[in-house]
Amino acid sequence: MCVCLRGRRPLNARERDSVDLPSFDLCSQQAAWLRGARSRLLRRAQIERREVIVELGAGWGIVANEWCVRTGRRVTALDRRPRPTGIDLHSHVDWLVGRAEELPLADRSVDLVFAQFTMMWLDAARAIAEITRVLAPGGVLAVIEPDYGGLMEYPEEIATRQIWMDGLRRAGADPCVGRKLPMLFASAGLRVETRFPDRYELARPARLDLLAELHLTVDERRQIDGIRDRLDGQHDISVAHLPLWMVLGVKASE
């Protein structure tokens, strides 16, 4: 997730915990953009067979709500922040405050862990090791993560790749986490399967709203304003393709 930041130096883990989420509306839009990829990945993870389900980095609880409606099952929404106020959560959503690097869950107690745009904000190696600990034999870790290092944009006048890379790094995120995940999963002892979305989504002006949530320099904000002007009326023919890594990791059965 993108966050509002005060300083320009990279933030440590404690400082990242104190920053704000993007607005509910922006998070809802992002969740909607990812719905197709999320559905395909979770079908592959056989979500219908999973009893104990955890979402990491639940944020506003948008995806957890979606699952409860779809499956009728209980879902544990884990986030480092308390349960959001003013938002209606499904009665089957159990909110749990905790960090992915130190999960407040018992060994071998979870059938499915899911995260989207979350690993980029974590110590990914530590988080994956912790997730592997809590997965039951045959359990699955399923993630959707971006790789801004591969962001493709055209024409060049609308390019935001470097702004994303610099802004995310200042925020303490890893903008290229996607490409690293298969090796990190394998190093944790998980059997790895990697997929990519099978369709191209049109560039949306709202991606600039998410980018603007980062703490940016005056020059970067000036560049974004110029890009907005260029996109006016032609966003449906401009190219802005962000590679998404859809990675499954299966814990060995015993």
CSV table of C-alpha atoms in Angstrom, one decimal, residues 7-220:
chain,number,residue,atom,x,y,z
A,7,GLY,CA,10.4,12.6,6.0
A,8,ARG,CA,12.5,11.9,2.9
A,9,ARG,CA,15.0,9.4,4.3
A,10,PRO,CA,14.0,5.7,4.2
A,11,LEU,CA,11.8,4.7,7.2
A,12,ASN,CA,12.5,1.9,9.6
A,13,ALA,CA,10.0,-0.7,10.6
A,14,ARG,CA,8.6,1.2,13.6
A,15,GLU,CA,8.2,4.3,11.6
A,16,ARG,CA,6.4,2.4,8.8
A,17,ASP,CA,3.9,1.2,11.4
A,18,SER,CA,2.9,4.7,12.3
A,19,VAL,CA,2.0,6.0,8.8
A,20,ASP,CA,-1.5,6.1,7.3
A,21,LEU,CA,-3.2,4.0,4.8
A,22,PRO,CA,-4.5,5.5,1.6
A,23,SER,CA,-8.1,6.5,1.7
A,24,PHE,CA,-10.8,3.8,1.7
A,25,ASP,CA,-11.9,4.9,-1.8
A,26,LEU,CA,-8.4,4.5,-3.2
A,27,CYS,CA,-7.9,1.1,-1.5
A,28,SER,CA,-11.3,0.0,-2.8
A,29,GLN,CA,-10.3,0.9,-6.4
A,30,GLN,CA,-7.0,-1.0,-6.0
A,31,ALA,CA,-8.8,-4.0,-4.7
A,32,ALA,CA,-11.2,-3.8,-7.6
A,33,TRP,CA,-8.4,-3.7,-10.1
A,34,LEU,CA,-6.8,-6.8,-8.6
A,35,ARG,CA,-10.1,-8.8,-8.3
A,36,GLY,CA,-9.7,-10.8,-11.4
A,37,ALA,CA,-6.1,-11.8,-10.7
A,38,ARG,CA,-7.0,-12.4,-7.0
A,39,SER,CA,-9.9,-14.7,-8.0
A,40,ARG,CA,-7.7,-16.8,-10.4
A,41,LEU,CA,-4.9,-17.1,-7.9
A,42,LEU,CA,-7.2,-18.2,-5.0
A,43,ARG,CA,-9.0,-20.7,-7.2
A,44,ARG,CA,-5.5,-22.2,-7.9
A,45,ALA,CA,-4.9,-22.2,-4.2
A,46,GLN,CA,-8.1,-24.2,-3.7
A,47,ILE,CA,-9.6,-21.6,-1.4
A,48,GLU,CA,-12.9,-23.6,-1.3
A,49,ARG,CA,-11.0,-26.4,0.6
A,50,ARG,CA,-9.3,-24.2,3.1
A,51,GLU,CA,-10.8,-23.9,6.6
A,52,VAL,CA,-8.4,-21.5,8.4
A,53,ILE,CA,-7.8,-18.4,6.2
A,54,VAL,CA,-5.6,-15.4,7.0
A,55,GLU,CA,-5.2,-12.1,5.0
A,56,LEU,CA,-2.0,-10.2,5.8
A,57,GLY,CA,-2.0,-6.5,5.6
A,58,ALA,CA,-5.8,-6.4,5.7
A,59,GLY,CA,-5.9,-2.6,5.7
A,60,TRP,CA,-9.6,-1.5,5.6
A,61,GLY,CA,-10.8,-5.2,5.5
A,62,ILE,CA,-12.0,-4.9,1.9
A,63,VAL,CA,-10.7,-8.2,0.7
A,64,ALA,CA,-11.6,-10.0,3.9
A,65,ASN,CA,-15.2,-8.8,3.5
A,66,GLU,CA,-15.2,-10.0,-0.1
A,67,TRP,CA,-14.1,-13.5,0.9
A,68,CYS,CA,-16.7,-13.8,3.7
A,69,VAL,CA,-19.4,-13.0,1.2
A,70,ARG,CA,-18.0,-15.4,-1.4
A,71,THR,CA,-17.2,-18.4,0.8
A,72,GLY,CA,-19.4,-17.9,3.9
A,73,ARG,CA,-16.4,-18.8,6.1
A,74,ARG,CA,-14.6,-17.0,8.8
A,75,VAL,CA,-11.5,-15.0,7.7
A,76,THR,CA,-8.8,-13.6,10.0
A,77,ALA,CA,-7.8,-10.2,8.9
A,78,LEU,CA,-4.3,-9.4,10.3
A,79,ASP,CA,-2.9,-5.9,10.2
A,80,ARG,CA,-0.5,-3.9,12.3
A,81,ARG,CA,-3.2,-1.4,12.9
A,82,PRO,CA,-6.4,-1.8,15.0
A,83,ARG,CA,-9.7,-2.7,13.4
A,84,PRO,CA,-10.8,0.3,11.3
A,85,THR,CA,-13.6,2.4,12.6
A,86,GLY,CA,-16.6,3.7,10.5
A,87,ILE,CA,-16.3,0.7,8.1
A,88,ASP,CA,-18.8,-2.2,8.2
A,89,LEU,CA,-17.0,-5.5,8.4
A,90,HIS,CA,-18.7,-8.8,7.8
A,91,SER,CA,-19.6,-10.7,11.0
A,92,HIS,CA,-17.3,-13.5,9.9
A,93,VAL,CA,-14.2,-11.2,9.8
A,94,ASP,CA,-12.0,-11.7,12.9
A,95,TRP,CA,-9.6,-8.8,13.3
A,96,LEU,CA,-6.1,-9.6,14.6
A,97,VAL,CA,-3.4,-7.0,15.3
A,98,GLY,CA,0.1,-8.2,14.7
A,99,ARG,CA,3.2,-8.0,12.5
A,100,ALA,CA,3.8,-10.5,9.6
A,101,GLU,CA,7.4,-10.9,10.8
A,102,GLU,CA,6.2,-12.0,14.3
A,103,LEU,CA,2.8,-13.7,13.7
A,104,PRO,CA,0.7,-14.1,16.8
A,105,LEU,CA,-0.4,-17.6,15.5
A,106,ALA,CA,0.4,-21.1,16.5
A,107,ASP,CA,2.6,-23.5,14.5
A,108,ARG,CA,0.8,-25.4,11.8
A,109,SER,CA,-2.5,-23.7,12.5
A,110,VAL,CA,-3.4,-22.0,9.1
A,111,ASP,CA,-4.5,-23.5,5.8
A,112,LEU,CA,-4.2,-20.4,3.6
A,113,VAL,CA,-2.3,-17.1,3.9
A,114,PHE,CA,-3.0,-14.4,1.3
A,115,ALA,CA,-1.4,-11.0,0.8
A,116,GLN,CA,-1.6,-8.4,-2.0
A,117,PHE,CA,0.8,-5.4,-2.3
A,118,THR,CA,1.9,-6.2,1.3
A,119,MET,CA,5.2,-8.1,1.0
A,120,MET,CA,6.8,-4.9,-0.5
A,121,TRP,CA,6.4,-3.2,2.9
A,122,LEU,CA,7.8,-6.1,4.9
A,123,ASP,CA,11.1,-7.8,5.7
A,124,ALA,CA,10.0,-10.4,3.1
A,125,ALA,CA,12.4,-13.1,4.1
A,126,ARG,CA,11.4,-12.9,7.8
A,127,ALA,CA,7.7,-12.7,7.0
A,128,ILE,CA,7.8,-15.8,4.6
A,129,ALA,CA,9.7,-17.8,7.3
A,130,GLU,CA,7.0,-16.9,9.8
A,131,ILE,CA,4.2,-17.8,7.4
A,132,THR,CA,5.8,-21.1,6.7
A,133,ARG,CA,5.9,-21.8,10.4
A,134,VAL,CA,2.2,-21.2,10.9
A,135,LEU,CA,1.1,-23.0,7.7
A,136,ALA,CA,-0.3,-26.5,8.2
A,137,PRO,CA,1.2,-29.3,6.1
A,138,GLY,CA,-0.2,-28.8,2.6
A,139,GLY,CA,-1.0,-25.2,3.5
A,140,VAL,CA,-0.6,-22.4,0.9
A,141,LEU,CA,0.9,-18.9,0.8
A,142,ALA,CA,-0.6,-16.9,-2.1
A,143,VAL,CA,0.6,-13.4,-2.9
A,144,ILE,CA,0.1,-10.7,-5.6
A,145,GLU,CA,3.0,-8.3,-5.6
A,146,PRO,CA,4.1,-5.6,-8.0
A,147,ASP,CA,7.5,-5.0,-9.6
A,148,TYR,CA,7.8,-1.3,-10.4
A,149,GLY,CA,11.3,-2.0,-11.9
A,150,GLY,CA,9.4,-3.5,-14.9
A,151,LEU,CA,6.8,-0.8,-15.2
A,152,MET,CA,6.1,-0.1,-18.9
A,153,GLU,CA,4.7,3.2,-20.0
A,154,TYR,CA,4.1,4.9,-23.3
A,155,PRO,CA,4.3,7.6,-24.5
A,156,GLU,CA,7.4,8.7,-22.6
A,157,GLU,CA,5.7,11.9,-21.5
A,158,ILE,CA,3.5,9.9,-19.1
A,159,ALA,CA,6.3,7.9,-17.5
A,160,THR,CA,6.2,7.7,-13.7
A,161,ARG,CA,8.5,4.7,-13.1
A,162,GLN,CA,11.3,6.6,-11.5
A,163,ILE,CA,9.0,8.6,-9.3
A,164,TRP,CA,7.4,5.3,-8.0
A,165,MET,CA,10.8,3.7,-7.5
A,166,ASP,CA,12.2,6.7,-5.6
A,167,GLY,CA,9.1,7.4,-3.6
A,168,LEU,CA,8.6,3.8,-2.5
A,169,ARG,CA,12.2,3.4,-1.4
A,170,ARG,CA,12.0,6.5,0.7
A,171,ALA,CA,8.9,5.0,2.3
A,172,GLY,CA,10.9,1.9,3.2
A,173,ALA,CA,9.3,-0.3,0.6
A,174,ASP,CA,10.9,-2.6,-1.9
A,175,PRO,CA,9.5,-1.6,-5.4
A,176,CYS,CA,11.1,-4.6,-7.1
A,177,VAL,CA,9.9,-7.3,-4.5
A,178,GLY,CA,7.9,-9.2,-7.1
A,179,ARG,CA,10.9,-10.8,-8.9
A,180,LYS,CA,12.5,-11.8,-5.6
A,181,LEU,CA,9.6,-13.8,-4.3
A,182,PRO,CA,10.0,-17.2,-6.1
A,183,MET,CA,13.5,-17.5,-4.6
A,184,LEU,CA,12.4,-16.4,-1.2
A,185,PHE,CA,9.6,-18.9,-1.2
A,186,ALA,CA,11.9,-21.7,-2.3
A,187,SER,CA,14.5,-20.8,0.4
A,188,ALA,CA,11.7,-21.2,3.0
A,189,GLY,CA,11.1,-24.7,1.8
A,190,LEU,CA,7.9,-24.0,-0.1
A,191,ARG,CA,7.0,-25.6,-3.5
A,192,VAL,CA,6.7,-22.6,-5.8
A,193,GLU,CA,4.4,-21.8,-8.7
A,194,THR,CA,4.5,-18.4,-10.4
A,195,ARG,CA,1.8,-16.9,-12.6
A,196,PHE,CA,1.1,-13.6,-14.3
A,197,PRO,CA,-2.2,-11.9,-15.1
A,198,ASP,CA,-3.5,-13.1,-18.5
A,199,ARG,CA,-4.9,-9.8,-19.6
A,200,TYR,CA,-3.8,-6.2,-20.0
A,201,GLU,CA,-5.7,-3.5,-18.0
A,202,LEU,CA,-6.0,0.0,-19.4
A,203,ALA,CA,-4.0,2.8,-17.7
A,204,ARG,CA,-6.2,4.5,-15.1
A,205,PRO,CA,-5.7,8.1,-14.0
A,206,ALA,CA,-6.4,7.0,-10.4
A,207,ARG,CA,-2.9,5.4,-10.4
A,208,LEU,CA,-1.6,8.9,-10.1
A,209,ASP,CA,-3.7,9.5,-7.0
A,210,LEU,CA,-2.1,6.4,-5.3
A,211,LEU,CA,1.3,7.7,-6.4
A,212,ALA,CA,0.5,11.1,-4.9
A,213,GLU,CA,-0.1,9.4,-1.5
A,214,LEU,CA,3.7,9.0,-1.2
A,215,HIS,CA,5.9,11.8,0.1
A,216,LEU,CA,7.2,13.3,-3.1
A,217,THR,CA,9.6,16.1,-3.9
A,218,VAL,CA,8.2,19.4,-5.3
A,219,ASP,CA,9.7,18.5,-8.7
A,220,GLU,CA,8.1,15.0,-8.6
